[in-house]
PDB file of C-alpha atoms and ligand atoms in Angstrom:
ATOM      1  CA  UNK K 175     -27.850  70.883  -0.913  1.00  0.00           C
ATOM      2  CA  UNK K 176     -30.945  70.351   0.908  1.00  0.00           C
ATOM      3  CA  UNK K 177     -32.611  66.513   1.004  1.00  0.00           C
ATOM      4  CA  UNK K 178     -35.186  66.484  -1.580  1.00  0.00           C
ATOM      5  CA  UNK K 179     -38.379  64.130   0.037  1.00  0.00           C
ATOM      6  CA  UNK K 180     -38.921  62.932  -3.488  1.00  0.00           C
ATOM      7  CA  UNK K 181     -35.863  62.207  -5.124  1.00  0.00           C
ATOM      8  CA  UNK K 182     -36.318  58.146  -6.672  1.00  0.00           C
ATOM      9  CA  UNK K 183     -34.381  56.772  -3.941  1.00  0.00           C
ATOM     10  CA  UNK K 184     -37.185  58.415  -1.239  1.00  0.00           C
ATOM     11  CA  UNK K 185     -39.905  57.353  -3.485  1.00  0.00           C
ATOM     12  CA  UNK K 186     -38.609  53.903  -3.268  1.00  0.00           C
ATOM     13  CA  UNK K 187     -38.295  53.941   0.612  1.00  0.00           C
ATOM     14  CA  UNK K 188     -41.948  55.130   0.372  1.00  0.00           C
ATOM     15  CA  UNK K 189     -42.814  51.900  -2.108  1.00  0.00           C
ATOM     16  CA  UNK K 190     -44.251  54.644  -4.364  1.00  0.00           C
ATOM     17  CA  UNK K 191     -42.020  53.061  -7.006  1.00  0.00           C
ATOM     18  CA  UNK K 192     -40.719  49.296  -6.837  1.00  0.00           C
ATOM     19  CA  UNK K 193     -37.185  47.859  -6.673  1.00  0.00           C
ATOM     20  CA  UNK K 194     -35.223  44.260  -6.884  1.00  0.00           C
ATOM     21  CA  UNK K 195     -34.819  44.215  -3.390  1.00  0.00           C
ATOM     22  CA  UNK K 196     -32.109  42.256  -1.446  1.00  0.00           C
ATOM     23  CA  UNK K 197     -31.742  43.283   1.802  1.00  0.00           C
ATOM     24  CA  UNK K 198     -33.453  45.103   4.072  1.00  0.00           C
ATOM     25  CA  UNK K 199     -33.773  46.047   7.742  1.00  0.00           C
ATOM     26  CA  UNK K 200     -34.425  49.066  10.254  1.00  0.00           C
ATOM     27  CA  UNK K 201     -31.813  51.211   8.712  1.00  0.00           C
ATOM     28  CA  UNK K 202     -30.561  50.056   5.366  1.00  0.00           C
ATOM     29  CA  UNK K 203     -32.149  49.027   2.265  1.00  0.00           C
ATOM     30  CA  UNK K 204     -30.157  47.356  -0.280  1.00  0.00           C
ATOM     31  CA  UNK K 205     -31.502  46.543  -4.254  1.00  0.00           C
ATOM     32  CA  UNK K 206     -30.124  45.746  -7.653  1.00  0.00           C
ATOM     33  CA  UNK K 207     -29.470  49.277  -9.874  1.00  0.00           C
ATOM     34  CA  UNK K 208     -31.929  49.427 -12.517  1.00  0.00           C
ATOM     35  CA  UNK K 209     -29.262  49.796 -15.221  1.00  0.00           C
ATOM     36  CA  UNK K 210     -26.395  47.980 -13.697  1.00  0.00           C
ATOM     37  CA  UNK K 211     -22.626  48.786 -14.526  1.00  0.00           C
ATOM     38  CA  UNK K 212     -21.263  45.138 -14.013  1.00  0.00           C
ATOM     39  CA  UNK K 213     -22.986  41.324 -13.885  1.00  0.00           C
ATOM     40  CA  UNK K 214     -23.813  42.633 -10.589  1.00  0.00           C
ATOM     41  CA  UNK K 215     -24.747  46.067  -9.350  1.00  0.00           C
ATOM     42  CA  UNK K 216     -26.403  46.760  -6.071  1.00  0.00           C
ATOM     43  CA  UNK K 217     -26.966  50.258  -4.578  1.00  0.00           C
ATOM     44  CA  UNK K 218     -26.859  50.289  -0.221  1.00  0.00           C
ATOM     45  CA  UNK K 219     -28.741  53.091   1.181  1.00  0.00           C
ATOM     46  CA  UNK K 220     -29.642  54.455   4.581  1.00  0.00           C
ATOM     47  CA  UNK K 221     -32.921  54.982   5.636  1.00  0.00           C
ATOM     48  CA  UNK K 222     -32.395  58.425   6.965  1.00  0.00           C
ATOM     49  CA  UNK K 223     -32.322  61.492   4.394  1.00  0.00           C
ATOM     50  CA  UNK K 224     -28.763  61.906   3.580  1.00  0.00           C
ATOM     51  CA  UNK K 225     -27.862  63.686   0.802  1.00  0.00           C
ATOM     52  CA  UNK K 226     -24.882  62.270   0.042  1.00  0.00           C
ATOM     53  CA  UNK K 227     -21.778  60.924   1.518  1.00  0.00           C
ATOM     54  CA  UNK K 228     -20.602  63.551   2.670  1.00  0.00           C
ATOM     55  CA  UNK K 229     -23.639  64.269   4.035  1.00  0.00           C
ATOM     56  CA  UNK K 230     -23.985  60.959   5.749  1.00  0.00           C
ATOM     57  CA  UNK K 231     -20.523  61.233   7.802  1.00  0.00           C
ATOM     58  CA  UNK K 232     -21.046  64.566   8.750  1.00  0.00           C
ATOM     59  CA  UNK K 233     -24.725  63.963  10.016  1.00  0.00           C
ATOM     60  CA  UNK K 234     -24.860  60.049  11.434  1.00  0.00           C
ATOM     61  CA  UNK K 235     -24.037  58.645  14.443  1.00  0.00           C
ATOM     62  CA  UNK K 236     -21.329  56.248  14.928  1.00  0.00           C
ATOM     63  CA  UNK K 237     -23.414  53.420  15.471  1.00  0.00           C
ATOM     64  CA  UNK K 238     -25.643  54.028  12.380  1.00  0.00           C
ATOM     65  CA  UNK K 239     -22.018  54.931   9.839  1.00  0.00           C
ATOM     66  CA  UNK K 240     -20.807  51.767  11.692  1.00  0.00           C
ATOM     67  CA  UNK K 241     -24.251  49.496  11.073  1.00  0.00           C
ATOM     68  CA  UNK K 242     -24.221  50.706   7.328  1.00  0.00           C
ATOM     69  CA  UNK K 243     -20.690  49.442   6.356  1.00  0.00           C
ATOM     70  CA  UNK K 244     -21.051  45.856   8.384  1.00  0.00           C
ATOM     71  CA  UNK K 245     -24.156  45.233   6.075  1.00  0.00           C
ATOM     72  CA  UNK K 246     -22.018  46.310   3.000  1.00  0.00           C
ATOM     73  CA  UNK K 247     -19.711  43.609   3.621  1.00  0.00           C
ATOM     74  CA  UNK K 248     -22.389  41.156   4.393  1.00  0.00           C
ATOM     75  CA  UNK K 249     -24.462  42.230   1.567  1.00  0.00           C
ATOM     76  CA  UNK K 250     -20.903  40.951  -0.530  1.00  0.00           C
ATOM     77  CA  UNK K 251     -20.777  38.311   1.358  1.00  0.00           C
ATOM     78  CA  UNK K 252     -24.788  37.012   0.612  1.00  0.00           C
ATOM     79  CA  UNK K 253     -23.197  37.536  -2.741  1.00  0.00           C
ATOM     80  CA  UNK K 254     -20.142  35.711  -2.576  1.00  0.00           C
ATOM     81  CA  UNK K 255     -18.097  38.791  -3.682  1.00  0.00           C
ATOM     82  CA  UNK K 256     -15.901  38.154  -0.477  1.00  0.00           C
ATOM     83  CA  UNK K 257     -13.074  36.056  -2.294  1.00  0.00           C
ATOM     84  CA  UNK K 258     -13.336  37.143  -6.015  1.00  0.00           C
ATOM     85  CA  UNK K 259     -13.062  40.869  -5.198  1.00  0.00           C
ATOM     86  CA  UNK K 260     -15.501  43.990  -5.788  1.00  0.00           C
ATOM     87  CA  UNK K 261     -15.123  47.405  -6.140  1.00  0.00           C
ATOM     88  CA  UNK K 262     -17.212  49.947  -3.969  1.00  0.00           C
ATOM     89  CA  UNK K 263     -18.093  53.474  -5.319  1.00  0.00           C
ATOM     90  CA  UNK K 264     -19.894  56.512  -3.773  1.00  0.00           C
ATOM     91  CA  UNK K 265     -20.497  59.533  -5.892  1.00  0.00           C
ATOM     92  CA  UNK K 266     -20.628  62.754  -4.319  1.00  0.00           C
ATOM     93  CA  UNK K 267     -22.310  65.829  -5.327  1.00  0.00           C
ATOM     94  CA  UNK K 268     -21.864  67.854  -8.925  1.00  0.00           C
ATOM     95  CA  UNK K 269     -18.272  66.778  -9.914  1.00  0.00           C
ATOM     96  CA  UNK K 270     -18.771  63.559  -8.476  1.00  0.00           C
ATOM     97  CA  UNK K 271     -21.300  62.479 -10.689  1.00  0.00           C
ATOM     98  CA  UNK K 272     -24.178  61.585  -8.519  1.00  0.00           C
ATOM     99  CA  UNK K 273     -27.639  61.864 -10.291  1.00  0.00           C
ATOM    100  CA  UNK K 274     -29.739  60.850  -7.095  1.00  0.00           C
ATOM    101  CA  UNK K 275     -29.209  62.976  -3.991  1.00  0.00           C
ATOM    102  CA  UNK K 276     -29.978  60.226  -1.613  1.00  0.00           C
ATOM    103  CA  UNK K 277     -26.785  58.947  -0.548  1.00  0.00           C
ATOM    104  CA  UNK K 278     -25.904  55.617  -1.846  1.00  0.00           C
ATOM    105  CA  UNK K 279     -23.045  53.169  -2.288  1.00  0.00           C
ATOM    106  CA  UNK K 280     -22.380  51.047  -5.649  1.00  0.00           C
ATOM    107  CA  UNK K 281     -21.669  47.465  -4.984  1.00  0.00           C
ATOM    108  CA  UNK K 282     -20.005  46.274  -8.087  1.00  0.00           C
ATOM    109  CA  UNK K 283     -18.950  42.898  -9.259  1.00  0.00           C
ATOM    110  CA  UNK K 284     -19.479  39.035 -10.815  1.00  0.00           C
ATOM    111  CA  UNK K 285     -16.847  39.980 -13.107  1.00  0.00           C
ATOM    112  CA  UNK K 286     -13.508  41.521 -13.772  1.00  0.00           C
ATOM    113  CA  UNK K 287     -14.136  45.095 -13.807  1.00  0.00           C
ATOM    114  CA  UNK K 288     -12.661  47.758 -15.619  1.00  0.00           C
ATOM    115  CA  UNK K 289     -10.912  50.816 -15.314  1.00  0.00           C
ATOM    116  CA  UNK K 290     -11.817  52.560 -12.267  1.00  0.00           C
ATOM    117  CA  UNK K 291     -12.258  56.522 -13.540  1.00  0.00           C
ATOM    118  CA  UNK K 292     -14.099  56.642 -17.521  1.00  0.00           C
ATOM    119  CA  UNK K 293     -13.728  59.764 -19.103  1.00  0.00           C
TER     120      UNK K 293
HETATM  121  P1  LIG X  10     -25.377  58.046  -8.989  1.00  0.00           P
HETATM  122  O1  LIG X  10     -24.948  58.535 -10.348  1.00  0.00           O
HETATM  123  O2  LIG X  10     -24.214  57.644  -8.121  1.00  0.00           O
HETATM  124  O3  LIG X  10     -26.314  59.014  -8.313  1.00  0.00           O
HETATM  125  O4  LIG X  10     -26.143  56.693  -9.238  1.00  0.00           O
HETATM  126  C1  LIG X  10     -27.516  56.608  -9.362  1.00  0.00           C
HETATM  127  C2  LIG X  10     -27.839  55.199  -9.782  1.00  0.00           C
HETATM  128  O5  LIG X  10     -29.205  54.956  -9.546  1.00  0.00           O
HETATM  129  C3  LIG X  10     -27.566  54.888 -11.254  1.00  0.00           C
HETATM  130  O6  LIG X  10     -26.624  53.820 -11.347  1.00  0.00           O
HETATM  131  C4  LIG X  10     -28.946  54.498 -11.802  1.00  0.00           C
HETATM  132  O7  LIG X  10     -28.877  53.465 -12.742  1.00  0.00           O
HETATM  133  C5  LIG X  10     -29.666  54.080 -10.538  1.00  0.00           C
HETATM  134  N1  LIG X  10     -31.116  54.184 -10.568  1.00  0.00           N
HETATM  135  C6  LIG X  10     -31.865  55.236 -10.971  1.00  0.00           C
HETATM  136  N2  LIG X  10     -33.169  54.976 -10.828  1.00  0.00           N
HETATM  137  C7  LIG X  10     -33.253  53.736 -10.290  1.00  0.00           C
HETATM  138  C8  LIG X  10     -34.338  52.888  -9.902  1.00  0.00           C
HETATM  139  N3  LIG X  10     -35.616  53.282 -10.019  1.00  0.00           N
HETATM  140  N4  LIG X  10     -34.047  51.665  -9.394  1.00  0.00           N
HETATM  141  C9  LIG X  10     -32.779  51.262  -9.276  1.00  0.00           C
HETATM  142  N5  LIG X  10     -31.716  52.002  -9.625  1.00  0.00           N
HETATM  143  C10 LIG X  10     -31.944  53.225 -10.130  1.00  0.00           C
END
């Protein structure tokens, strides 16, 4: 699957199209999912154009892989998901589900959540 430069999550990079953001730096953008799963959804991207997850640990460097997780955990943190729990998802490709091939990681919680796989 080859990066497509204007799948929503590129357009968003681009601020062609707007987003709830709450983080952001050099490398990572972070902002609430526009229909959200759980009291609180947030989707973590890279900057760079990775397709997927896959994609992203076959491609990155250590030190960018490395940078994206530690602002995952603070990014719970800022959200004080550290004690009550979350749950962290990344669909991947056709059977994973994933409608936007820019690779991105569900933060989920605020809440008990449910069963991990739906049908
Ligand atoms: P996935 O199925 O893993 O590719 O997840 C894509 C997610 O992107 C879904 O949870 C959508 O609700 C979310 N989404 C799609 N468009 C937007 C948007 N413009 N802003 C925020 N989230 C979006």
């Amino acid at each position: 699957m080859s990066y497509d430069v204007n799948n929503i999550f590129a357009r968003i990079l681009r601020q062609e199209i707007p987003c709830k953001k709450v983080f952001e730096d050099e490398k990572v953008l972070a902002f609430h999912d526009i229909n959200p799963k759980a009291p609180l959804h947030i989707l973590i991207i890279p900057k760079g154009d990775y397709t997927h997850f896959h994609d992203f640990h076959s491609r990155a460097d250590a030190e960018t892989v490395a940078h994206f997780y530690k602002k995952v955990t603070e990014i719970a943190e800022q959200f004080d998901l550290k004690e009550s729990g979350y749950r962290v998802i990344a669909n991947c490709g056709i059977n994973g589900g994933q409608e936007v091939a820019h690779y991105h990681l569900h933060l989920l919680g605020g809440g008990k959540l449910g069963a991990m796989i739906g049908k």
